PDB file of C-alpha atoms in Angstrom:
ATOM      1  CA  MET A  30      38.282-107.160-190.025  1.00  0.00           C
ATOM      2  CA  THR A  31      36.880-109.870-192.328  1.00  0.00           C
ATOM      3  CA  ASP A  32      39.019-111.007-195.225  1.00  0.00           C
ATOM      4  CA  ASP A  33      36.904-108.945-197.635  1.00  0.00           C
ATOM      5  CA  ARG A  34      37.263-105.768-195.523  1.00  0.00           C
ATOM      6  CA  THR A  35      40.983-106.383-195.127  1.00  0.00           C
ATOM      7  CA  ARG A  36      41.465-106.745-198.886  1.00  0.00           C
ATOM      8  CA  LEU A  37      39.557-103.525-199.494  1.00  0.00           C
ATOM      9  CA  ALA A  38      41.601-101.607-196.965  1.00  0.00           C
ATOM     10  CA  ARG A  39      44.856-102.906-198.387  1.00  0.00           C
ATOM     11  CA  SER A  40      43.748-102.064-201.926  1.00  0.00           C
ATOM     12  CA  ALA A  41      43.120 -98.468-200.875  1.00  0.00           C
ATOM     13  CA  ALA A  42      46.525 -98.264-199.168  1.00  0.00           C
ATOM     14  CA  PHE A  43      48.324 -99.654-202.216  1.00  0.00           C
ATOM     15  CA  ALA A  44      46.300 -97.295-204.471  1.00  0.00           C
ATOM     16  CA  SER A  45      47.476 -94.396-202.326  1.00  0.00           C
ATOM     17  CA  ILE A  46      51.111 -95.531-202.615  1.00  0.00           C
ATOM     18  CA  THR A  47      50.799 -95.958-206.407  1.00  0.00           C
ATOM     19  CA  VAL A  48      49.362 -92.477-206.876  1.00  0.00           C
ATOM     20  CA  ALA A  49      52.053 -90.995-204.671  1.00  0.00           C
ATOM     21  CA  VAL A  50      54.823 -92.683-206.696  1.00  0.00           C
ATOM     22  CA  ILE A  51      53.415 -91.337-209.949  1.00  0.00           C
ATOM     23  CA  LEU A  52      53.040 -87.834-208.584  1.00  0.00           C
ATOM     24  CA  VAL A  53      56.511 -87.794-207.089  1.00  0.00           C
ATOM     25  CA  ALA A  54      57.963 -88.728-210.472  1.00  0.00           C
ATOM     26  CA  LEU A  55      55.880 -86.135-212.375  1.00  0.00           C
ATOM     27  CA  LYS A  56      56.471 -83.297-209.862  1.00  0.00           C
ATOM     28  CA  SER A  57      60.211 -84.021-209.693  1.00  0.00           C
ATOM     29  CA  TRP A  58      60.407 -83.409-213.413  1.00  0.00           C
ATOM     30  CA  ALA A  59      58.122 -80.361-213.174  1.00  0.00           C
ATOM     31  CA  SER A  60      60.157 -78.881-210.345  1.00  0.00           C
ATOM     32  CA  TRP A  61      63.362 -79.250-212.393  1.00  0.00           C
ATOM     33  CA  ARG A  62      61.703 -77.695-215.442  1.00  0.00           C
ATOM     34  CA  THR A  63      59.944 -74.747-213.711  1.00  0.00           C
ATOM     35  CA  GLY A  64      62.192 -73.952-210.705  1.00  0.00           C
ATOM     36  CA  SER A  65      58.926 -73.074-208.902  1.00  0.00           C
ATOM     37  CA  THR A  66      58.987 -72.986-205.109  1.00  0.00           C
ATOM     38  CA  ALA A  67      55.242 -73.725-205.063  1.00  0.00           C
ATOM     39  CA  MET A  68      55.810 -76.775-207.253  1.00  0.00           C
ATOM     40  CA  LEU A  69      58.682 -77.816-204.969  1.00  0.00           C
ATOM     41  CA  GLY A  70      56.324 -77.551-202.043  1.00  0.00           C
ATOM     42  CA  SER A  71      53.773 -79.724-203.846  1.00  0.00           C
ATOM     43  CA  LEU A  72      56.513 -82.251-204.688  1.00  0.00           C
ATOM     44  CA  ALA A  73      57.518 -82.332-201.001  1.00  0.00           C
ATOM     45  CA  ASP A  74      53.924 -82.967-199.992  1.00  0.00           C
ATOM     46  CA  SER A  75      53.559 -85.806-202.509  1.00  0.00           C
ATOM     47  CA  ALA A  76      56.874 -87.302-201.353  1.00  0.00           C
ATOM     48  CA  LEU A  77      55.579 -87.111-197.777  1.00  0.00           C
ATOM     49  CA  ASP A  78      52.293 -88.727-198.924  1.00  0.00           C
ATOM     50  CA  LEU A  79      54.360 -91.653-200.224  1.00  0.00           C
ATOM     51  CA  ILE A  80      56.429 -91.972-197.067  1.00  0.00           C
ATOM     52  CA  ALA A  81      53.390 -91.456-194.895  1.00  0.00           C
ATOM     53  CA  SER A  82      51.457 -94.163-196.772  1.00  0.00           C
ATOM     54  CA  ILE A  83      54.319 -96.649-196.416  1.00  0.00           C
ATOM     55  CA  ALA A  84      54.923 -95.711-192.756  1.00  0.00           C
ATOM     56  CA  THR A  85      51.193 -95.887-191.956  1.00  0.00           C
ATOM     57  CA  LEU A  86      50.873 -99.249-193.682  1.00  0.00           C
ATOM     58  CA  THR A  87      53.818-100.528-191.701  1.00  0.00           C
ATOM     59  CA  GLY A  88      52.526 -99.048-188.455  1.00  0.00           C
ATOM     60  CA  VAL A  89      49.014-100.414-188.967  1.00  0.00           C
ATOM     61  CA  TRP A  90      50.451-103.868-189.870  1.00  0.00           C
ATOM     62  CA  ILE A  91      52.552-103.954-186.655  1.00  0.00           C
ATOM     63  CA  ALA A  92      49.657-102.531-184.596  1.00  0.00           C
ATOM     64  CA  SER A  93      47.354-105.299-185.846  1.00  0.00           C
ATOM     65  CA  MET A  94      49.681-108.006-184.524  1.00  0.00           C
ATOM     66  CA  PRO A  95      48.178-109.874-181.567  1.00  0.00           C
ATOM     67  CA  ALA A  96      49.498-109.466-178.039  1.00  0.00           C
ATOM     68  CA  ASP A  97      52.526-111.543-177.144  1.00  0.00           C
ATOM     69  CA  GLU A  98      54.563-112.290-174.065  1.00  0.00           C
ATOM     70  CA  ASP A  99      56.490-109.029-174.331  1.00  0.00           C
ATOM     71  CA  HIS A 100      53.554-106.805-175.361  1.00  0.00           C
ATOM     72  CA  ARG A 101      50.540-107.983-173.385  1.00  0.00           C
ATOM     73  CA  PHE A 102      48.568-104.867-174.339  1.00  0.00           C
ATOM     74  CA  GLY A 103      49.262-105.390-178.043  1.00  0.00           C
ATOM     75  CA  HIS A 104      51.297-103.284-180.496  1.00  0.00           C
ATOM     76  CA  GLY A 105      48.902-100.415-181.077  1.00  0.00           C
ATOM     77  CA  LYS A 106      51.435 -97.652-180.296  1.00  0.00           C
ATOM     78  CA  ALA A 107      53.324 -98.573-183.452  1.00  0.00           C
ATOM     79  CA  GLU A 108      50.917 -96.249-185.283  1.00  0.00           C
ATOM     80  CA  ALA A 109      51.863 -93.329-183.056  1.00  0.00           C
ATOM     81  CA  LEU A 110      55.590 -94.041-183.537  1.00  0.00           C
ATOM     82  CA  ALA A 111      55.045 -94.039-187.343  1.00  0.00           C
ATOM     83  CA  ALA A 112      53.212 -90.728-186.995  1.00  0.00           C
ATOM     84  CA  ILE A 113      56.143 -89.184-185.073  1.00  0.00           C
ATOM     85  CA  PHE A 114      58.483 -90.311-187.881  1.00  0.00           C
ATOM     86  CA  GLN A 115      56.205 -88.622-190.434  1.00  0.00           C
ATOM     87  CA  VAL A 116      56.034 -85.403-188.406  1.00  0.00           C
ATOM     88  CA  MET A 117      59.823 -85.126-188.370  1.00  0.00           C
ATOM     89  CA  LEU A 118      59.965 -85.419-192.163  1.00  0.00           C
ATOM     90  CA  ILE A 119      57.175 -82.893-192.630  1.00  0.00           C
ATOM     91  CA  ALA A 120      58.886 -80.346-190.396  1.00  0.00           C
ATOM     92  CA  LEU A 121      62.183 -80.711-192.301  1.00  0.00           C
ATOM     93  CA  SER A 122      60.439 -80.307-195.651  1.00  0.00           C
ATOM     94  CA  ALA A 123      58.588 -77.197-194.451  1.00  0.00           C
ATOM     95  CA  PHE A 124      61.877 -75.629-193.390  1.00  0.00           C
ATOM     96  CA  GLY A 125      63.548 -76.410-196.748  1.00  0.00           C
ATOM     97  CA  ILE A 126      60.642 -74.982-198.773  1.00  0.00           C
ATOM     98  CA  ALA A 127      60.543 -71.824-196.660  1.00  0.00           C
ATOM     99  CA  ALA A 128      64.307 -71.296-197.145  1.00  0.00           C
ATOM    100  CA  ARG A 129      63.968 -71.694-200.922  1.00  0.00           C
ATOM    101  CA  ALA A 130      61.051 -69.232-200.974  1.00  0.00           C
ATOM    102  CA  ILE A 131      63.142 -66.626-199.112  1.00  0.00           C
ATOM    103  CA  MET A 132      65.951 -67.155-201.651  1.00  0.00           C
ATOM    104  CA  GLN A 133      63.471 -66.609-204.430  1.00  0.00           C
ATOM    105  CA  LEU A 134      62.200 -63.395-202.862  1.00  0.00           C
ATOM    106  CA  SER A 135      65.798 -62.146-202.850  1.00  0.00           C
ATOM    107  CA  GLY A 136      66.000 -62.762-206.581  1.00  0.00           C
ATOM    108  CA  GLN A 137      68.328 -65.774-206.530  1.00  0.00           C
ATOM    109  CA  VAL A 138      65.770 -68.156-208.113  1.00  0.00           C
ATOM    110  CA  GLU A 139      63.507 -67.683-211.104  1.00  0.00           C
ATOM    111  CA  THR A 140      60.675 -69.827-212.454  1.00  0.00           C
ATOM    112  CA  ALA A 141      60.195 -71.088-216.062  1.00  0.00           C
ATOM    113  CA  ALA A 142      58.097 -73.473-218.185  1.00  0.00           C
ATOM    114  CA  ALA A 143      54.801 -72.631-216.583  1.00  0.00           C
ATOM    115  CA  GLU A 144      52.887 -74.767-219.127  1.00  0.00           C
ATOM    116  CA  GLU A 145      54.604 -77.984-218.087  1.00  0.00           C
ATOM    117  CA  GLY A 146      54.151 -77.216-214.391  1.00  0.00           C
ATOM    118  CA  ILE A 147      50.401 -76.482-214.834  1.00  0.00           C
ATOM    119  CA  ALA A 148      49.940 -79.656-216.928  1.00  0.00           C
ATOM    120  CA  VAL A 149      51.542 -81.783-214.214  1.00  0.00           C
ATOM    121  CA  SER A 150      49.311 -80.167-211.562  1.00  0.00           C
ATOM    122  CA  LEU A 151      46.209 -80.896-213.659  1.00  0.00           C
ATOM    123  CA  ILE A 152      47.259 -84.541-213.973  1.00  0.00           C
ATOM    124  CA  ALA A 153      47.792 -84.634-210.199  1.00  0.00           C
ATOM    125  CA  ILE A 154      44.251 -83.282-209.634  1.00  0.00           C
ATOM    126  CA  VAL A 155      42.710 -85.942-211.926  1.00  0.00           C
ATOM    127  CA  LEU A 156      44.653 -88.758-210.222  1.00  0.00           C
ATOM    128  CA  THR A 157      43.760 -87.410-206.749  1.00  0.00           C
ATOM    129  CA  PHE A 158      40.065 -87.277-207.671  1.00  0.00           C
ATOM    130  CA  ALA A 159      40.184 -90.908-208.759  1.00  0.00           C
ATOM    131  CA  LEU A 160      41.930 -91.970-205.571  1.00  0.00           C
ATOM    132  CA  LEU A 161      39.506 -90.023-203.394  1.00  0.00           C
ATOM    133  CA  ALA A 162      36.539 -91.798-205.069  1.00  0.00           C
ATOM    134  CA  TRP A 163      38.040 -95.239-204.368  1.00  0.00           C
ATOM    135  CA  GLN A 164      38.979 -94.297-200.793  1.00  0.00           C
ATOM    136  CA  ARG A 165      35.479 -93.015-200.150  1.00  0.00           C
ATOM    137  CA  TYR A 166      34.034 -96.355-201.359  1.00  0.00           C
ATOM    138  CA  VAL A 167      36.453 -98.300-199.132  1.00  0.00           C
ATOM    139  CA  VAL A 168      35.744 -96.149-196.093  1.00  0.00           C
ATOM    140  CA  ASN A 169      31.975 -96.673-196.540  1.00  0.00           C
ATOM    141  CA  ARG A 170      32.478-100.430-196.703  1.00  0.00           C
ATOM    142  CA  THR A 171      35.179-100.907-194.015  1.00  0.00           C
ATOM    143  CA  ARG A 172      35.020 -97.874-191.705  1.00  0.00           C
ATOM    144  CA  SER A 173      38.813 -98.013-191.684  1.00  0.00           C
ATOM    145  CA  LEU A 174      40.205 -95.078-189.653  1.00  0.00           C
ATOM    146  CA  ALA A 175      43.576 -95.304-191.365  1.00  0.00           C
ATOM    147  CA  ILE A 176      42.023 -94.975-194.877  1.00  0.00           C
ATOM    148  CA  GLN A 177      39.697 -92.244-193.643  1.00  0.00           C
ATOM    149  CA  THR A 178      42.657 -90.194-192.396  1.00  0.00           C
ATOM    150  CA  ASP A 179      44.539 -90.709-195.660  1.00  0.00           C
ATOM    151  CA  HIS A 180      41.358 -89.631-197.488  1.00  0.00           C
ATOM    152  CA  LEU A 181      41.260 -86.333-195.612  1.00  0.00           C
ATOM    153  CA  HIS A 182      44.967 -85.774-196.348  1.00  0.00           C
ATOM    154  CA  TYR A 183      44.461 -86.236-200.118  1.00  0.00           C
ATOM    155  CA  LYS A 184      41.544 -83.809-200.042  1.00  0.00           C
ATOM    156  CA  SER A 185      43.940 -81.099-198.928  1.00  0.00           C
ATOM    157  CA  ASP A 186      46.265 -82.071-201.800  1.00  0.00           C
ATOM    158  CA  LEU A 187      43.694 -80.730-204.243  1.00  0.00           C
ATOM    159  CA  LEU A 188      44.150 -77.282-202.747  1.00  0.00           C
ATOM    160  CA  LEU A 189      47.910 -77.586-202.985  1.00  0.00           C
ATOM    161  CA  ASN A 190      47.804 -78.404-206.703  1.00  0.00           C
ATOM    162  CA  LEU A 191      45.443 -75.496-207.329  1.00  0.00           C
ATOM    163  CA  ALA A 192      47.864 -73.234-205.425  1.00  0.00           C
ATOM    164  CA  VAL A 193      50.704 -74.341-207.727  1.00  0.00           C
ATOM    165  CA  ILE A 194      48.638 -73.600-210.849  1.00  0.00           C
ATOM    166  CA  SER A 195      47.780 -70.116-209.470  1.00  0.00           C
ATOM    167  CA  ALA A 196      51.391 -69.389-208.480  1.00  0.00           C
ATOM    168  CA  LEU A 197      52.810 -70.310-211.871  1.00  0.00           C
ATOM    169  CA  ALA A 198      50.095 -68.437-213.794  1.00  0.00           C
ATOM    170  CA  LEU A 199      50.485 -65.300-211.717  1.00  0.00           C
ATOM    171  CA  ASP A 200      54.272 -65.461-211.832  1.00  0.00           C
ATOM    172  CA  GLN A 201      54.771 -65.948-215.568  1.00  0.00           C
ATOM    173  CA  PHE A 202      51.555 -64.892-217.315  1.00  0.00           C
ATOM    174  CA  ALA A 203      50.609 -61.945-215.043  1.00  0.00           C
ATOM    175  CA  ALA A 204      54.248 -60.980-214.362  1.00  0.00           C
ATOM    176  CA  LEU A 205      53.715 -61.098-210.569  1.00  0.00           C
ATOM    177  CA  GLY A 206      57.140 -62.486-209.692  1.00  0.00           C
ATOM    178  CA  ILE A 207      56.399 -62.399-206.002  1.00  0.00           C
ATOM    179  CA  ALA A 208      53.461 -64.773-206.298  1.00  0.00           C
ATOM    180  CA  ASP A 209      55.398 -68.079-206.496  1.00  0.00           C
ATOM    181  CA  PRO A 210      57.604 -67.566-203.375  1.00  0.00           C
ATOM    182  CA  LEU A 211      54.567 -66.293-201.423  1.00  0.00           C
ATOM    183  CA  PHE A 212      52.620 -69.426-202.351  1.00  0.00           C
ATOM    184  CA  GLY A 213      55.692 -71.439-201.405  1.00  0.00           C
ATOM    185  CA  LEU A 214      55.790 -69.864-197.958  1.00  0.00           C
ATOM    186  CA  ALA A 215      52.047 -70.525-197.568  1.00  0.00           C
ATOM    187  CA  ILE A 216      52.575 -74.192-198.451  1.00  0.00           C
ATOM    188  CA  ALA A 217      55.465 -74.408-195.965  1.00  0.00           C
ATOM    189  CA  ALA A 218      53.255 -72.915-193.265  1.00  0.00           C
ATOM    190  CA  TRP A 219      50.507 -75.414-194.152  1.00  0.00           C
ATOM    191  CA  LEU A 220      52.960 -78.302-193.864  1.00  0.00           C
ATOM    192  CA  ALA A 221      54.230 -76.987-190.503  1.00  0.00           C
ATOM    193  CA  TRP A 222      50.644 -76.757-189.215  1.00  0.00           C
ATOM    194  CA  GLY A 223      50.032 -80.308-190.376  1.00  0.00           C
ATOM    195  CA  ALA A 224      53.171 -81.436-188.557  1.00  0.00           C
ATOM    196  CA  TRP A 225      51.966 -79.747-185.384  1.00  0.00           C
ATOM    197  CA  ARG A 226      48.565 -81.416-185.549  1.00  0.00           C
ATOM    198  CA  GLY A 227      50.118 -84.784-186.342  1.00  0.00           C
ATOM    199  CA  ALA A 228      52.527 -84.451-183.422  1.00  0.00           C
ATOM    200  CA  SER A 229      49.683 -83.547-181.070  1.00  0.00           C
ATOM    201  CA  ASP A 230      47.692 -86.623-182.057  1.00  0.00           C
ATOM    202  CA  ALA A 231      50.726 -88.904-181.778  1.00  0.00           C
ATOM    203  CA  VAL A 232      51.709 -87.519-178.348  1.00  0.00           C
ATOM    204  CA  ASP A 233      48.130 -87.941-177.094  1.00  0.00           C
ATOM    205  CA  ASP A 234      48.258 -91.595-178.118  1.00  0.00           C
ATOM    206  CA  LEU A 235      51.667 -92.205-176.536  1.00  0.00           C
ATOM    207  CA  MET A 236      50.655 -90.352-173.325  1.00  0.00           C
ATOM    208  CA  ASP A 237      47.387 -92.362-173.021  1.00  0.00           C
ATOM    209  CA  ARG A 238      45.133 -89.305-173.215  1.00  0.00           C
ATOM    210  CA  GLU A 239      41.509 -89.926-172.141  1.00  0.00           C
ATOM    211  CA  TRP A 240      38.865 -90.380-174.807  1.00  0.00           C
ATOM    212  CA  PRO A 241      37.100 -87.263-176.101  1.00  0.00           C
ATOM    213  CA  GLU A 242      34.414 -86.105-173.731  1.00  0.00           C
ATOM    214  CA  ASP A 243      31.501 -86.976-176.003  1.00  0.00           C
ATOM    215  CA  LYS A 244      32.769 -90.552-176.485  1.00  0.00           C
ATOM    216  CA  ARG A 245      33.417 -90.927-172.763  1.00  0.00           C
ATOM    217  CA  LEU A 246      29.892 -89.666-171.989  1.00  0.00           C
ATOM    218  CA  ALA A 247      28.333 -92.093-174.489  1.00  0.00           C
ATOM    219  CA  PHE A 248      30.250 -94.919-172.780  1.00  0.00           C
ATOM    220  CA  VAL A 249      29.003 -94.024-169.301  1.00  0.00           C
ATOM    221  CA  GLU A 250      25.394 -93.629-170.670  1.00  0.00           C
ATOM    222  CA  ALA A 251      25.659 -97.122-172.189  1.00  0.00           C
ATOM    223  CA  ALA A 252      26.860 -98.572-168.874  1.00  0.00           C
ATOM    224  CA  ALA A 253      24.043 -96.746-167.056  1.00  0.00           C
ATOM    225  CA  ARG A 254      21.471 -98.795-169.035  1.00  0.00           C
ATOM    226  CA  HIS A 255      22.347-101.739-166.783  1.00  0.00           C
ATOM    227  CA  PRO A 256      20.333-101.226-163.553  1.00  0.00           C
ATOM    228  CA  GLU A 257      22.468-103.817-161.713  1.00  0.00           C
ATOM    229  CA  LEU A 258      25.390-101.389-161.748  1.00  0.00           C
ATOM    230  CA  THR A 259      25.631 -98.625-159.164  1.00  0.00           C
ATOM    231  CA  ASN A 260      28.244 -96.014-158.417  1.00  0.00           C
ATOM    232  CA  LEU A 261      30.482 -96.422-161.463  1.00  0.00           C
ATOM    233  CA  HIS A 262      33.811 -94.760-160.550  1.00  0.00           C
ATOM    234  CA  ASP A 263      37.520 -94.698-161.301  1.00  0.00           C
ATOM    235  CA  LEU A 264      36.807 -94.727-165.042  1.00  0.00           C
ATOM    236  CA  ARG A 265      39.968 -94.718-167.113  1.00  0.00           C
ATOM    237  CA  THR A 266      40.094 -94.703-170.912  1.00  0.00           C
ATOM    238  CA  ARG A 267      42.754 -94.605-173.600  1.00  0.00           C
ATOM    239  CA  THR A 268      43.369 -95.469-177.223  1.00  0.00           C
ATOM    240  CA  SER A 269      46.322 -97.330-178.651  1.00  0.00           C
ATOM    241  CA  GLY A 270      46.405 -97.565-182.442  1.00  0.00           C
ATOM    242  CA  HIS A 271      43.071 -98.974-183.599  1.00  0.00           C
ATOM    243  CA  ARG A 272      42.070-100.370-180.218  1.00  0.00           C
ATOM    244  CA  ASP A 273      40.288 -98.693-177.279  1.00  0.00           C
ATOM    245  CA  PHE A 274      40.898 -99.584-173.657  1.00  0.00           C
ATOM    246  CA  ALA A 275      38.581 -98.860-170.739  1.00  0.00           C
ATOM    247  CA  GLN A 276      38.430 -99.875-167.052  1.00  0.00           C
ATOM    248  CA  PHE A 277      36.255 -98.875-164.148  1.00  0.00           C
ATOM    249  CA  HIS A 278      34.939 -99.885-160.713  1.00  0.00           C
ATOM    250  CA  VAL A 279      31.268-100.690-159.955  1.00  0.00           C
ATOM    251  CA  ASP A 280      29.499-101.334-156.640  1.00  0.00           C
ATOM    252  CA  LEU A 281      27.547-104.602-156.191  1.00  0.00           C
ATOM    253  CA  PRO A 282      25.787-105.936-153.053  1.00  0.00           C
ATOM    254  CA  PRO A 283      28.320-107.658-150.733  1.00  0.00           C
ATOM    255  CA  ILE A 284      25.907-110.564-150.176  1.00  0.00           C
ATOM    256  CA  MET A 285      25.964-111.428-153.929  1.00  0.00           C
ATOM    257  CA  THR A 286      27.778-114.655-154.793  1.00  0.00           C
ATOM    258  CA  VAL A 287      30.845-114.595-156.977  1.00  0.00           C
ATOM    259  CA  GLU A 288      28.955-116.450-159.685  1.00  0.00           C
ATOM    260  CA  GLU A 289      26.056-113.934-159.679  1.00  0.00           C
ATOM    261  CA  ALA A 290      28.465-111.007-159.825  1.00  0.00           C
ATOM    262  CA  HIS A 291      30.416-112.686-162.636  1.00  0.00           C
ATOM    263  CA  ASP A 292      27.273-113.233-164.705  1.00  0.00           C
ATOM    264  CA  ILE A 293      26.290-109.537-164.373  1.00  0.00           C
ATOM    265  CA  ILE A 294      29.733-108.305-165.368  1.00  0.00           C
ATOM    266  CA  GLU A 295      29.816-110.727-168.296  1.00  0.00           C
ATOM    267  CA  ARG A 296      26.556-109.260-169.649  1.00  0.00           C
ATOM    268  CA  VAL A 297      27.807-105.687-169.165  1.00  0.00           C
ATOM    269  CA  GLU A 298      31.095-106.422-170.889  1.00  0.00           C
ATOM    270  CA  ALA A 299      29.356-108.133-173.840  1.00  0.00           C
ATOM    271  CA  ASP A 300      26.984-105.172-174.307  1.00  0.00           C
ATOM    272  CA  LEU A 301      29.658-102.469-174.028  1.00  0.00           C
ATOM    273  CA  CYS A 302      32.070-104.274-176.366  1.00  0.00           C
ATOM    274  CA  GLN A 303      29.265-104.647-178.904  1.00  0.00           C
ATOM    275  CA  ARG A 304      28.458-100.925-178.710  1.00  0.00           C
ATOM    276  CA  PHE A 305      32.142 -99.966-178.903  1.00  0.00           C
ATOM    277  CA  PRO A 306      33.871-102.294-181.407  1.00  0.00           C
ATOM    278  CA  GLY A 307      37.601-102.840-180.843  1.00  0.00           C
ATOM    279  CA  LEU A 308      37.242-102.205-177.083  1.00  0.00           C
ATOM    280  CA  GLU A 309      39.227-104.059-174.421  1.00  0.00           C
ATOM    281  CA  LEU A 310      37.416-103.696-171.143  1.00  0.00           C
ATOM    282  CA  LEU A 311      38.298-104.421-167.530  1.00  0.00           C
ATOM    283  CA  ILE A 312      35.656-104.068-164.760  1.00  0.00           C
ATOM    284  CA  HIS A 313      36.547-104.225-161.036  1.00  0.00           C
ATOM    285  CA  ILE A 314      33.840-105.056-158.504  1.00  0.00           C
ATOM    286  CA  ASP A 315      33.620-103.219-155.146  1.00  0.00           C
ATOM    287  CA  PRO A 316      31.163-104.140-152.340  1.00  0.00           C
ATOM    288  CA  GLN A 317      28.604-101.352-151.914  1.00  0.00           C
ATOM    289  CA  GLY A 318      29.870 -98.651-149.577  1.00  0.00           C
ATOM    290  CA  HIS A 319      33.537 -99.439-150.141  1.00  0.00           C
ATOM    291  CA  VAL A 320      35.826 -96.427-150.580  1.00  0.00           C
ATOM    292  CA  ASP A 321      39.298 -96.788-152.147  1.00  0.00           C
ATOM    293  CA  GLU A 322      40.705 -93.278-151.925  1.00  0.00           C
ATOM    294  CA  PRO A 323      38.343 -90.922-150.069  1.00  0.00           C
ATOM    295  CA  ASP A 324      40.294 -87.720-150.900  1.00  0.00           C
ATOM    296  CA  ASN A 325      40.784 -88.497-154.599  1.00  0.00           C
ATOM    297  CA  PRO A 326      37.808 -87.351-156.779  1.00  0.00           C
ATOM    298  CA  LEU A 327      39.424 -88.920-159.896  1.00  0.00           C
ATOM    299  CA  VAL A 328      38.873 -92.279-158.260  1.00  0.00           C
ATOM    300  CA  GLU A 329      35.752 -91.820-156.159  1.00  0.00           C
ATOM    301  CA  ASP A 330      33.490 -89.498-158.222  1.00  0.00           C
ATOM    302  CA  ASN A 331      30.363 -91.434-159.352  1.00  0.00           C
ATOM    303  CA  GLU A 332      30.000 -91.136-163.128  1.00  0.00           C
ATOM    304  CA  PHE A 333      26.295 -92.076-162.943  1.00  0.00           C
ATOM    305  CA  ALA A 334      25.677 -89.234-160.519  1.00  0.00           C
ATOM    306  CA  LYS A 335      27.280 -86.840-163.030  1.00  0.00           C
ATOM    307  CA  LEU A 336      24.767 -88.011-165.646  1.00  0.00           C
ATOM    308  CA  GLU A 337      21.856 -87.230-163.356  1.00  0.00           C
ATOM    309  CA  LYS A 338      23.321 -83.788-162.543  1.00  0.00           C
ATOM    310  CA  ASP A 339      23.689 -82.900-166.202  1.00  0.00           C
ATOM    311  CA  ALA A 340      20.227 -84.223-167.155  1.00  0.00           C
TER     312      ALA A 340
END
């Protein structure tokens, strides 16, 4: 990132933390005043937003550190470790909210002060709209994946705050006492689902899952634009934090000099890295006709031939 893009991304991250701090304070007071399980769920989500923003900022900062003697591939997996930490907190919060909702259904907890709770939720909606507008501007300028993910999370917060308003209104103004705990259970389920999705993404990163098929296909198509390359095989891809990694084998004529082969690979690497920013690429040259593992299709299948078959 340039200095300008870095400043914008940091401003969005700090704006997210600031909004989360304000909402945690307001919703803590509202949860005490109302006794609402739905409000408690919204408070838990805002608290998790705060922790997630801090953890993400820390993870992104560590992941952006350059490679060193002990971490030659960089520190990208710090983001996945931060995500695992967030998932654990989300799962614990979902369990606590569900337990309180069950207590409320059994008549052990009652809600009160609906006006204060609704007012706090409306303030939260206004603050969230303002934050989303700034995040959208920053994402358009920087294409920051971290800010884009945070933006999607805060979009869902709008629905949570609307759920709290509905729960309190139905519970106290429409005398539907079952509404608040049911909304609380729904919020707990939503948090649990978010934890599951977050865990899946983090595990994929830690386990070096291959790129999505459409991205992998676009990469092979870009490489195929270089007629000097034949029989691209043993393609391996992964993502670590904000960086992508790819490696593959290509066949070149055995009579070609080392310098000629080097010049070709340099041009290919420059083109692919330009098309896929943040990519670290390793290309291995085989003499035409060479076979590494004849019985292993993962290694020997020609990716270019697959393109022709699908065309």
